[in-house]
Coordinates of C-alpha atoms in Angstrom, one line a residue:
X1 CA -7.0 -20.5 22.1
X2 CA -8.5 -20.5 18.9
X3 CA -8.0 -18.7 15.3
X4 CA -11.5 -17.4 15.6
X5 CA -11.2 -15.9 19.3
X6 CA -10.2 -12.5 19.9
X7 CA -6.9 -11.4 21.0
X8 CA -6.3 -14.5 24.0
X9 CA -5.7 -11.8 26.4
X10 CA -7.7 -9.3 26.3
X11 CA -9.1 -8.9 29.5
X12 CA -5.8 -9.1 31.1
X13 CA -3.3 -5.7 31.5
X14 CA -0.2 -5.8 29.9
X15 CA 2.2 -5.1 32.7
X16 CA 3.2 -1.5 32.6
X17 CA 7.1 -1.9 32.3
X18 CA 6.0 -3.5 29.0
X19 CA 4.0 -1.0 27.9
X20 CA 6.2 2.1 28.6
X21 CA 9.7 -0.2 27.6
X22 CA 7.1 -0.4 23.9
X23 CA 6.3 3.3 24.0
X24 CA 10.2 4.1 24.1
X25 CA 10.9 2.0 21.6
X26 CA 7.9 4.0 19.2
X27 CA 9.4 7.5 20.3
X28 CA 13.1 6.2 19.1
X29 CA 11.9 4.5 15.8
X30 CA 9.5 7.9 14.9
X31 CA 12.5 9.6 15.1
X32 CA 14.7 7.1 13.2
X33 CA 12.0 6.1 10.4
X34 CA 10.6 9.9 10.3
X35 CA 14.2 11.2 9.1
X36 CA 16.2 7.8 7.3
X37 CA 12.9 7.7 5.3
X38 CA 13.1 11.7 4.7
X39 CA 16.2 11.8 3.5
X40 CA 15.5 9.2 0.7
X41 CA 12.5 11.1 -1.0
X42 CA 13.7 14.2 -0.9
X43 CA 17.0 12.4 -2.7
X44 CA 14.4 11.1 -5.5
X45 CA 12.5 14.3 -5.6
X46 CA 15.0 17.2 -5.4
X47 CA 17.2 15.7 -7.3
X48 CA 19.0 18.4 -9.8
X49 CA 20.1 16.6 -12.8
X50 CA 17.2 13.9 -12.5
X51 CA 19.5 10.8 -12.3
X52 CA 17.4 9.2 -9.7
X53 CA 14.3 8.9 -11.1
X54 CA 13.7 6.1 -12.8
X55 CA 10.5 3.4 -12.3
X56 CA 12.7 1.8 -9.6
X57 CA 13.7 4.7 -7.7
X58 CA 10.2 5.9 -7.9
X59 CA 9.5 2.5 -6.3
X60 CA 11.9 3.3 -3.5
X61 CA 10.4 6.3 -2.4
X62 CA 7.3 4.9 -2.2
X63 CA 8.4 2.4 0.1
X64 CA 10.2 5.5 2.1
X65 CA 6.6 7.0 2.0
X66 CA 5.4 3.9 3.3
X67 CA 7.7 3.5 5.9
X68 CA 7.4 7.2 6.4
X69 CA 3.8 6.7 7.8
X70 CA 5.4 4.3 9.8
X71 CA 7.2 6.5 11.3
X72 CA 5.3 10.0 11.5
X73 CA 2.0 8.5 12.1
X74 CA 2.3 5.1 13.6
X75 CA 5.1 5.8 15.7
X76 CA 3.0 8.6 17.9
X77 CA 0.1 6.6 17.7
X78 CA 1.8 3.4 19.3
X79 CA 3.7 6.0 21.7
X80 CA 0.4 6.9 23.2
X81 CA -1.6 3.7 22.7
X82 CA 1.2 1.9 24.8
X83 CA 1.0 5.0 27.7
X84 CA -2.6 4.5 28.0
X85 CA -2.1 1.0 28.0
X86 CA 0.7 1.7 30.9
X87 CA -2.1 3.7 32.4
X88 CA -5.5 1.6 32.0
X89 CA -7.1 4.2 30.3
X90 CA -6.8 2.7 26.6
X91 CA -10.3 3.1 24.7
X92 CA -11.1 0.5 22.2
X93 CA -11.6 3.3 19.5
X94 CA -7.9 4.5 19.9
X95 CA -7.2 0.7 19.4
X96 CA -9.2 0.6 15.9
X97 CA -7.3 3.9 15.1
X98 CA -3.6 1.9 15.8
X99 CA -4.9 -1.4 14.3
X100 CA -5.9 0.3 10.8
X101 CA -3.1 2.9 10.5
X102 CA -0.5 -0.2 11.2
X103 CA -2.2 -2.3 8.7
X104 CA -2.1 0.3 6.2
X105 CA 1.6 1.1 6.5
X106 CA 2.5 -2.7 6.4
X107 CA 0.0 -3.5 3.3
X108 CA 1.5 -0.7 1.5
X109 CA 5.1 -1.2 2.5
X110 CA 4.7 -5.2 1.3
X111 CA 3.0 -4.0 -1.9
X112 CA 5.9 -1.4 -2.9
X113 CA 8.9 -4.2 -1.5
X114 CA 6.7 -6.8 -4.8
X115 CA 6.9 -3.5 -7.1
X116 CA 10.5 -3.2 -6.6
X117 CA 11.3 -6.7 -6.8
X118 CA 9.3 -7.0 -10.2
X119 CA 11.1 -3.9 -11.3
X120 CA 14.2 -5.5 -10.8
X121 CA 12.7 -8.9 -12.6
X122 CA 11.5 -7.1 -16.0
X123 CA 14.5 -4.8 -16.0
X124 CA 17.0 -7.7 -16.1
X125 CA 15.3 -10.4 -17.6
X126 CA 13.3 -8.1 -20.6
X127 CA 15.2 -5.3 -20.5
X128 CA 13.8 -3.9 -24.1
X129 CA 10.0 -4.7 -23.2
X130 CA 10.9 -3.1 -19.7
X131 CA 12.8 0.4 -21.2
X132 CA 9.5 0.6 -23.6
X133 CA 6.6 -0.3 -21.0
X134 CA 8.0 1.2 -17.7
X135 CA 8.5 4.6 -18.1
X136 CA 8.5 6.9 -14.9
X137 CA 5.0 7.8 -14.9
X138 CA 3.6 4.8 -15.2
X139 CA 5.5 3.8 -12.0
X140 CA 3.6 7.0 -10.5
X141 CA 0.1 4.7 -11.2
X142 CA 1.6 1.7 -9.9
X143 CA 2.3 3.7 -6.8
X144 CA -1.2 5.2 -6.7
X145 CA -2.3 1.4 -7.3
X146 CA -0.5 0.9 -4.2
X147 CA -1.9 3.3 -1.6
X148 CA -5.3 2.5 -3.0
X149 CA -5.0 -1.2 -2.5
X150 CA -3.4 -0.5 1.2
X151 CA -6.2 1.9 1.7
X152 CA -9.0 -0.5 0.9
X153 CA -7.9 -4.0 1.6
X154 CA -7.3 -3.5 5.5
X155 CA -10.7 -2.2 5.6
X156 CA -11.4 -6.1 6.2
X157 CA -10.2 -5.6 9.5
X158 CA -13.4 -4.0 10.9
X159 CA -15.2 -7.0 9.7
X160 CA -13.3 -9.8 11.4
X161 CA -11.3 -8.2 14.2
X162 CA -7.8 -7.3 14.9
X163 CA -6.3 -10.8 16.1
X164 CA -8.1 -13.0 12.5
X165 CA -7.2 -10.3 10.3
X166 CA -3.7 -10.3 11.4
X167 CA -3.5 -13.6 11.2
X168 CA -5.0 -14.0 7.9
X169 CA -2.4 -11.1 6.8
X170 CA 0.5 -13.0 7.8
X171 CA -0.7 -15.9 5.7
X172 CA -1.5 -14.6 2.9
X173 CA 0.1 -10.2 2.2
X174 CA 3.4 -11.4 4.3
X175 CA 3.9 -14.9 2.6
X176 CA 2.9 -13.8 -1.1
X177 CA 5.7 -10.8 -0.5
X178 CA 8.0 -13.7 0.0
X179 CA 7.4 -15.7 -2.5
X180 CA 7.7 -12.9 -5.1
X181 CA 11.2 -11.8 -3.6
X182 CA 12.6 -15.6 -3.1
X183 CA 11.6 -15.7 -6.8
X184 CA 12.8 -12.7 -8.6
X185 CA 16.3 -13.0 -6.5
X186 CA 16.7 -16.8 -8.0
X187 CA 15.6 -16.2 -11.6
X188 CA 17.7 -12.4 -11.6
X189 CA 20.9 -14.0 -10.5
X190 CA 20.5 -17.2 -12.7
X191 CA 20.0 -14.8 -15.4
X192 CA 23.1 -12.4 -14.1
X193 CA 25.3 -15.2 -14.0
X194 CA 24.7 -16.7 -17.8
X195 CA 25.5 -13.7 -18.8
X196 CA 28.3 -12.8 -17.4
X197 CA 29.6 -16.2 -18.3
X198 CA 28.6 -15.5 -22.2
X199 CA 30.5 -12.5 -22.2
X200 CA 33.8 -13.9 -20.7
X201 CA 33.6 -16.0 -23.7
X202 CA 33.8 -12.6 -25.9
X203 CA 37.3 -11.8 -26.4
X204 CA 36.4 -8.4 -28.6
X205 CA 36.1 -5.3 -26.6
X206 CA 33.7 -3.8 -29.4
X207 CA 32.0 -0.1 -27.7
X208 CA 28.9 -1.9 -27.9
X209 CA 29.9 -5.2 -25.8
X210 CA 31.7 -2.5 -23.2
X211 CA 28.6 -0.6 -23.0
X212 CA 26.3 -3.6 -21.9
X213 CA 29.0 -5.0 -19.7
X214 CA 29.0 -1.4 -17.9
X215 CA 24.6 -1.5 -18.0
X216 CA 25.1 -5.3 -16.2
X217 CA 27.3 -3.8 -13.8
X218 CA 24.5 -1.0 -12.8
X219 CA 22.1 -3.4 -12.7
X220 CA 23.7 -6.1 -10.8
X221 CA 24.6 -2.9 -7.9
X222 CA 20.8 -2.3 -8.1
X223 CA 19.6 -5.9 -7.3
X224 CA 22.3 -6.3 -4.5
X225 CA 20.0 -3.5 -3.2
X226 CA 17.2 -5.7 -3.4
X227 CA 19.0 -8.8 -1.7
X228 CA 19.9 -6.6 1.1
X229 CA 15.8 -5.4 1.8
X230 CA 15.1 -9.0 1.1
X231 CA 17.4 -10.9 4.0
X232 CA 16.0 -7.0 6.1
X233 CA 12.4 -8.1 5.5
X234 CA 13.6 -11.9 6.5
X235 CA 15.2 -10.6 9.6
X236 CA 11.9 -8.5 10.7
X237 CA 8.6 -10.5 9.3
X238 CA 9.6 -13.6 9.5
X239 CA 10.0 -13.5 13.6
X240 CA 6.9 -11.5 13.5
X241 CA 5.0 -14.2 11.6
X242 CA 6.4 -16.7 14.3
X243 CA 5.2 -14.6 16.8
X244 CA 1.5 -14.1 15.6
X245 CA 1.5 -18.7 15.2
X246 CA 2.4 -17.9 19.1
X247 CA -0.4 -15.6 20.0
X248 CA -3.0 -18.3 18.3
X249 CA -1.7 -21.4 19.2
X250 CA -0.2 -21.2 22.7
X251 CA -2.6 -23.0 24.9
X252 CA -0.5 -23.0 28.2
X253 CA 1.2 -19.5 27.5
X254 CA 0.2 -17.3 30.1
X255 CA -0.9 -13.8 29.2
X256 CA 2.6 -11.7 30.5
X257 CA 4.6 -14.3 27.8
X258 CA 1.6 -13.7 25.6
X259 CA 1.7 -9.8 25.7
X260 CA 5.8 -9.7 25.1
X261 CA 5.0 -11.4 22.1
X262 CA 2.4 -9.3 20.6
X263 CA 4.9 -6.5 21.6
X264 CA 8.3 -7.9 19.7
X265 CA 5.9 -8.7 17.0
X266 CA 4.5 -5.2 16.5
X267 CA 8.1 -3.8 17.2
X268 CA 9.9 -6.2 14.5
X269 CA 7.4 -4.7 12.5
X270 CA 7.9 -0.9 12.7
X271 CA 11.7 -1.4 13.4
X272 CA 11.9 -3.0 9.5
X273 CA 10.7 1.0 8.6
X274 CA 13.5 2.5 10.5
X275 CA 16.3 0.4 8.8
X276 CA 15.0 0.4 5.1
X277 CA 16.6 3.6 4.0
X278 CA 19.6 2.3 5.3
X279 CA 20.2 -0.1 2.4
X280 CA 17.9 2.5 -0.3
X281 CA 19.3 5.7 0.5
X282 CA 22.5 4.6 -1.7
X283 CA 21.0 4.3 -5.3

Protein backbone atom coordinates (compact mmCIF):
# COMPACT_ATOMS: atom_id res chain seq x y z
CA UNK A 1 0.00 0.00 0.00
CA UNK A 2 1.45 3.03 -0.91
CA UNK A 3 1.31 6.94 0.22
CA UNK A 4 0.16 7.86 -3.28
CA UNK A 5 -2.85 5.12 -3.53
CA UNK A 6 -6.11 5.89 -2.42
CA UNK A 7 -7.71 4.85 0.69
CA UNK A 8 -6.26 0.78 0.59
CA UNK A 9 -9.76 -0.32 0.99
CA UNK A 10 -11.91 1.19 -0.91
CA UNK A 11 -13.53 -1.28 -2.73
CA UNK A 12 -14.17 -3.35 0.23
CA UNK A 13 -17.48 -2.60 2.73
CA UNK A 14 -16.81 -1.71 6.06
CA UNK A 15 -18.71 -4.34 7.97
CA UNK A 16 -21.94 -2.84 9.19
CA UNK A 17 -21.59 -3.43 12.98
CA UNK A 18 -18.73 -0.98 12.44
CA UNK A 19 -20.38 1.40 10.75
CA UNK A 20 -23.57 1.78 12.87
CA UNK A 21 -21.22 1.10 16.38
CA UNK A 22 -19.36 4.69 14.44
CA UNK A 23 -22.76 6.33 13.77
CA UNK A 24 -23.62 5.89 17.66
CA UNK A 25 -20.62 7.12 18.67
CA UNK A 26 -21.31 10.61 16.20
CA UNK A 27 -25.04 10.90 17.66
CA UNK A 28 -23.44 10.82 21.41
CA UNK A 29 -20.43 13.18 20.66
CA UNK A 30 -23.03 15.81 18.64
CA UNK A 31 -24.77 15.95 21.67
CA UNK A 32 -21.79 16.12 23.98
CA UNK A 33 -19.63 18.65 21.74
CA UNK A 34 -22.92 20.60 20.57
CA UNK A 35 -23.68 21.67 24.38
CA UNK A 36 -19.92 21.47 26.51
CA UNK A 37 -18.84 23.73 23.57
CA UNK A 38 -22.23 25.99 23.96
CA UNK A 39 -21.90 26.55 27.22
CA UNK A 40 -18.30 28.00 26.86
CA UNK A 41 -19.21 30.89 24.36
CA UNK A 42 -22.05 31.88 25.59
CA UNK A 43 -19.74 32.17 29.13
CA UNK A 44 -17.29 34.56 26.88
CA UNK A 45 -20.17 36.28 25.23
CA UNK A 46 -22.94 36.95 27.74
CA UNK A 47 -20.81 37.67 30.18
CA UNK A 48 -22.20 40.76 32.46
CA UNK A 49 -19.30 42.44 33.99
CA UNK A 50 -16.92 41.44 30.95
CA UNK A 51 -14.26 39.60 33.04
CA UNK A 52 -13.91 36.90 30.45
CA UNK A 53 -12.94 38.63 27.63
CA UNK A 54 -9.68 38.95 27.22
CA UNK A 55 -7.35 37.94 23.85
CA UNK A 56 -7.15 34.46 25.51
CA UNK A 57 -10.55 33.84 26.30
CA UNK A 58 -11.49 35.15 22.91
CA UNK A 59 -9.03 32.35 21.85
CA UNK A 60 -11.05 29.84 23.81
CA UNK A 61 -14.22 30.42 22.30
CA UNK A 62 -12.92 30.09 19.11
CA UNK A 63 -11.75 26.81 19.70
CA UNK A 64 -15.43 26.14 21.29
CA UNK A 65 -16.61 27.42 17.88
CA UNK A 66 -14.38 25.08 16.32
CA UNK A 67 -15.15 22.25 18.16
CA UNK A 68 -18.65 23.44 17.90
CA UNK A 69 -18.74 22.56 14.13
CA UNK A 70 -17.46 19.48 15.22
CA UNK A 71 -20.23 18.82 16.85
CA UNK A 72 -23.34 20.45 15.13
CA UNK A 73 -22.19 19.82 11.75
CA UNK A 74 -19.76 17.01 11.60
CA UNK A 75 -21.36 14.95 14.04
CA UNK A 76 -24.81 14.54 11.72
CA UNK A 77 -22.79 14.39 8.86
CA UNK A 78 -20.64 11.33 10.17
CA UNK A 79 -24.10 9.97 11.71
CA UNK A 80 -25.44 9.55 8.27
CA UNK A 81 -22.24 8.97 6.25
CA UNK A 82 -21.59 5.86 8.64
CA UNK A 83 -25.64 4.67 8.10
CA UNK A 84 -25.24 4.78 4.41
CA UNK A 85 -22.07 3.17 4.76
CA UNK A 86 -24.04 0.42 7.06
CA UNK A 87 -26.45 0.43 4.21
CA UNK A 88 -24.21 0.38 0.82
CA UNK A 89 -25.81 3.29 -0.43
CA UNK A 90 -22.83 5.92 0.42
CA UNK A 91 -22.30 8.35 -2.68
CA UNK A 92 -18.81 9.61 -3.15
CA UNK A 93 -20.17 13.24 -3.10
CA UNK A 94 -21.57 12.86 0.55
CA UNK A 95 -17.92 11.53 1.13
CA UNK A 96 -16.30 14.91 -0.31
CA UNK A 97 -18.96 16.75 1.84
CA UNK A 98 -17.57 14.58 5.35
CA UNK A 99 -13.98 14.75 4.18
CA UNK A 100 -13.98 18.76 3.80
CA UNK A 101 -16.19 19.69 6.74
CA UNK A 102 -13.84 17.36 9.07
CA UNK A 103 -10.79 18.92 7.73
CA UNK A 104 -12.10 22.21 8.25
CA UNK A 105 -13.03 21.70 11.90
CA UNK A 106 -9.62 19.96 12.65
CA UNK A 107 -7.49 22.87 10.69
CA UNK A 108 -9.32 25.39 12.52
CA UNK A 109 -9.33 23.65 15.96
CA UNK A 110 -5.18 23.11 15.52
CA UNK A 111 -4.86 26.73 14.45
CA UNK A 112 -6.83 28.28 17.56
CA UNK A 113 -5.01 25.35 20.17
CA UNK A 114 -1.28 27.47 18.50
CA UNK A 115 -3.24 30.90 19.21
CA UNK A 116 -3.79 30.00 22.66
CA UNK A 117 -0.58 28.52 23.34
CA UNK A 118 1.20 31.80 21.87
CA UNK A 119 -1.20 33.77 24.00
CA UNK A 120 -0.10 32.18 26.93
CA UNK A 121 3.79 32.57 25.58
CA UNK A 122 3.73 36.48 25.01
CA UNK A 123 1.48 37.04 28.09
CA UNK A 124 4.13 35.45 30.47
CA UNK A 125 7.19 35.90 28.83
CA UNK A 126 6.57 39.87 27.54
CA UNK A 127 3.93 40.69 29.50
CA UNK A 128 4.22 44.72 28.68
CA UNK A 129 4.68 44.17 24.84
CA UNK A 130 1.69 41.64 25.20
CA UNK A 131 -0.91 44.18 27.41
CA UNK A 132 0.08 46.96 24.56
CA UNK A 133 -0.13 44.70 21.27
CA UNK A 134 -2.90 42.18 22.18
CA UNK A 135 -5.91 43.89 22.88
CA UNK A 136 -9.31 42.03 22.50
CA UNK A 137 -10.05 43.00 19.04
CA UNK A 138 -7.09 42.19 17.62
CA UNK A 139 -7.71 38.63 18.89
CA UNK A 140 -11.11 39.02 16.90
CA UNK A 141 -8.64 39.25 13.45
CA UNK A 142 -6.51 36.47 14.65
CA UNK A 143 -9.74 34.47 14.92
CA UNK A 144 -10.94 35.61 11.45
CA UNK A 145 -7.28 34.68 10.33
CA UNK A 146 -8.15 31.45 11.61
CA UNK A 147 -11.42 30.37 9.86
CA UNK A 148 -9.99 31.85 6.70
CA UNK A 149 -6.88 29.76 6.75
CA UNK A 150 -9.12 26.55 7.79
CA UNK A 151 -11.45 27.61 5.02
CA UNK A 152 -8.80 27.74 2.28
CA UNK A 153 -6.02 25.40 3.17
CA UNK A 154 -8.13 22.09 3.17
CA UNK A 155 -9.25 23.05 -0.23
CA UNK A 156 -5.97 20.96 -1.12
CA UNK A 157 -7.94 18.09 -0.51
CA UNK A 158 -9.83 18.03 -3.79
CA UNK A 159 -6.60 18.15 -5.44
CA UNK A 160 -4.83 15.14 -4.05
CA UNK A 161 -7.51 12.99 -2.38
CA UNK A 162 -8.72 12.20 0.95
CA UNK A 163 -6.17 9.36 2.07
CA UNK A 164 -2.57 11.88 0.83
CA UNK A 165 -4.11 14.87 2.18
CA UNK A 166 -4.67 13.31 5.41
CA UNK A 167 -1.64 12.06 5.56
CA UNK A 168 0.20 15.09 4.59
CA UNK A 169 -2.06 16.89 7.40
CA UNK A 170 -0.87 14.65 10.06
CA UNK A 171 2.71 15.46 9.11
CA UNK A 172 2.77 18.68 8.81
CA UNK A 173 -0.93 20.92 10.73
CA UNK A 174 -0.92 17.99 13.50
CA UNK A 175 2.95 17.89 14.13
CA UNK A 176 3.58 21.81 13.84
CA UNK A 177 0.53 22.16 16.63
CA UNK A 178 2.88 20.08 18.73
CA UNK A 179 5.79 21.54 18.42
CA UNK A 180 4.36 25.03 19.23
CA UNK A 181 2.66 23.56 22.48
CA UNK A 182 5.78 21.23 23.63
CA UNK A 183 7.54 24.66 23.28
CA UNK A 184 5.57 27.32 24.87
CA UNK A 185 4.84 24.79 27.95
CA UNK A 186 8.85 24.41 28.38
CA UNK A 187 9.85 28.02 28.00
CA UNK A 188 6.36 29.35 30.17
CA UNK A 189 7.22 27.16 33.13
CA UNK A 190 11.06 27.75 32.87
CA UNK A 191 10.08 31.33 32.98
CA UNK A 192 7.30 30.68 35.91
CA UNK A 193 9.67 29.03 37.97
CA UNK A 194 12.70 31.81 37.86
CA UNK A 195 10.39 33.93 38.99
CA UNK A 196 8.93 32.59 41.57
CA UNK A 197 12.28 31.71 42.81
CA UNK A 198 13.33 35.58 42.54
CA UNK A 199 10.66 36.58 44.56
CA UNK A 200 11.17 34.10 47.43
CA UNK A 201 14.30 35.91 47.72
CA UNK A 202 12.13 39.27 48.39
CA UNK A 203 11.61 39.52 51.97
CA UNK A 204 9.41 43.04 51.55
CA UNK A 205 5.84 42.65 51.01
CA UNK A 206 5.73 46.19 49.25
CA UNK A 207 1.67 46.53 47.41
CA UNK A 208 3.54 46.49 44.29
CA UNK A 209 5.57 43.03 44.87
CA UNK A 210 1.97 41.60 46.28
CA UNK A 211 0.29 42.74 43.30
CA UNK A 212 2.63 40.84 40.70
CA UNK A 213 2.78 37.83 42.97
CA UNK A 214 -1.16 37.79 42.80
CA UNK A 215 -0.95 38.54 38.50
CA UNK A 216 1.73 35.25 38.49
CA UNK A 217 -0.78 33.36 40.31
CA UNK A 218 -3.56 34.15 37.56
CA UNK A 219 -1.36 33.45 35.07
CA UNK A 220 0.17 30.32 36.25
CA UNK A 221 -4.06 28.97 36.74
CA UNK A 222 -4.39 30.03 33.08
CA UNK A 223 -1.42 27.98 31.65
CA UNK A 224 -2.29 24.92 33.77
CA UNK A 225 -5.30 25.26 31.42
CA UNK A 226 -3.17 25.03 28.65
CA UNK A 227 -1.19 21.92 30.04
CA UNK A 228 -4.38 20.13 30.56
CA UNK A 229 -5.58 20.73 26.40
CA UNK A 230 -2.05 19.97 25.72
CA UNK A 231 -1.68 16.11 27.45
CA UNK A 232 -6.09 16.19 25.82
CA UNK A 233 -4.70 16.83 22.30
CA UNK A 234 -1.76 14.13 23.22
CA UNK A 235 -4.31 11.67 24.37
CA UNK A 236 -6.48 12.14 21.04
CA UNK A 237 -4.02 13.06 17.93
CA UNK A 238 -1.30 11.39 18.68
CA UNK A 239 -3.25 7.72 18.43
CA UNK A 240 -4.89 9.25 15.51
CA UNK A 241 -1.51 10.04 13.84
CA UNK A 242 -0.49 6.29 14.64
CA UNK A 243 -3.46 5.22 13.19
CA UNK A 244 -3.24 7.12 9.74
CA UNK A 245 1.06 5.50 9.60
CA UNK A 246 -1.29 2.24 9.88
CA UNK A 247 -3.73 2.88 7.11
CA UNK A 248 -0.42 3.63 4.67
CA UNK A 249 1.92 1.31 5.66
CA UNK A 250 0.14 -1.96 6.61
CA UNK A 251 0.94 -4.28 3.82
CA UNK A 252 -0.57 -7.55 5.33
CA UNK A 253 -3.45 -5.76 7.25
CA UNK A 254 -6.51 -6.93 5.90
CA UNK A 255 -9.28 -4.47 5.18
CA UNK A 256 -11.90 -5.29 8.48
CA UNK A 257 -8.42 -4.27 10.78
CA UNK A 258 -7.91 -1.65 8.23
CA UNK A 259 -11.43 -0.08 8.47
CA UNK A 260 -11.48 -0.18 12.55
CA UNK A 261 -8.55 1.92 12.25
CA UNK A 262 -9.73 4.55 10.03
CA UNK A 263 -12.81 4.46 12.37
CA UNK A 264 -10.84 4.97 15.98
CA UNK A 265 -8.89 7.49 14.06
CA UNK A 266 -11.79 9.63 12.90
CA UNK A 267 -13.46 9.07 16.44
CA UNK A 268 -10.14 10.06 18.53
CA UNK A 269 -10.63 12.93 16.41
CA UNK A 270 -14.12 14.30 17.03
CA UNK A 271 -14.11 12.85 20.62
CA UNK A 272 -10.92 15.59 21.44
CA UNK A 273 -14.17 18.33 20.58
CA UNK A 274 -16.43 16.75 23.06
CA UNK A 275 -13.86 16.92 26.04
CA UNK A 276 -12.25 20.40 25.32
CA UNK A 277 -14.74 22.50 27.18
CA UNK A 278 -14.19 20.27 29.93
CA UNK A 279 -10.82 21.71 30.83
CA UNK A 280 -11.91 25.65 29.11
CA UNK A 281 -15.18 26.03 30.53
CA UNK A 282 -13.41 27.06 34.03
CA UNK A 283 -11.53 30.37 33.13
Amino acid sequence: MSLLDKYPCDNTTAPTYLSYSTASFSILNTIVASVGNSLVILAVLLDPNKDLRSPFNYFVANLSVADLVVGLIMGPLSTIYHIFEGLDMLKERFKDAVHITFFISCTASLLSLTALALDRYLAITYPLIYRTKLNPFRALLVAVLVWIVSILLPMIYFIVGYNKFRFVFANTAIAITFAVLIFTNVKIFKYLRCQVQQWDNLHDSTEENLAMKRAMKWEKKITKTLVIVLVLFLAFYLPACICIYIINFCSSCDCVFIHWVRDIQFVLVMANSGVDPLCTHGD
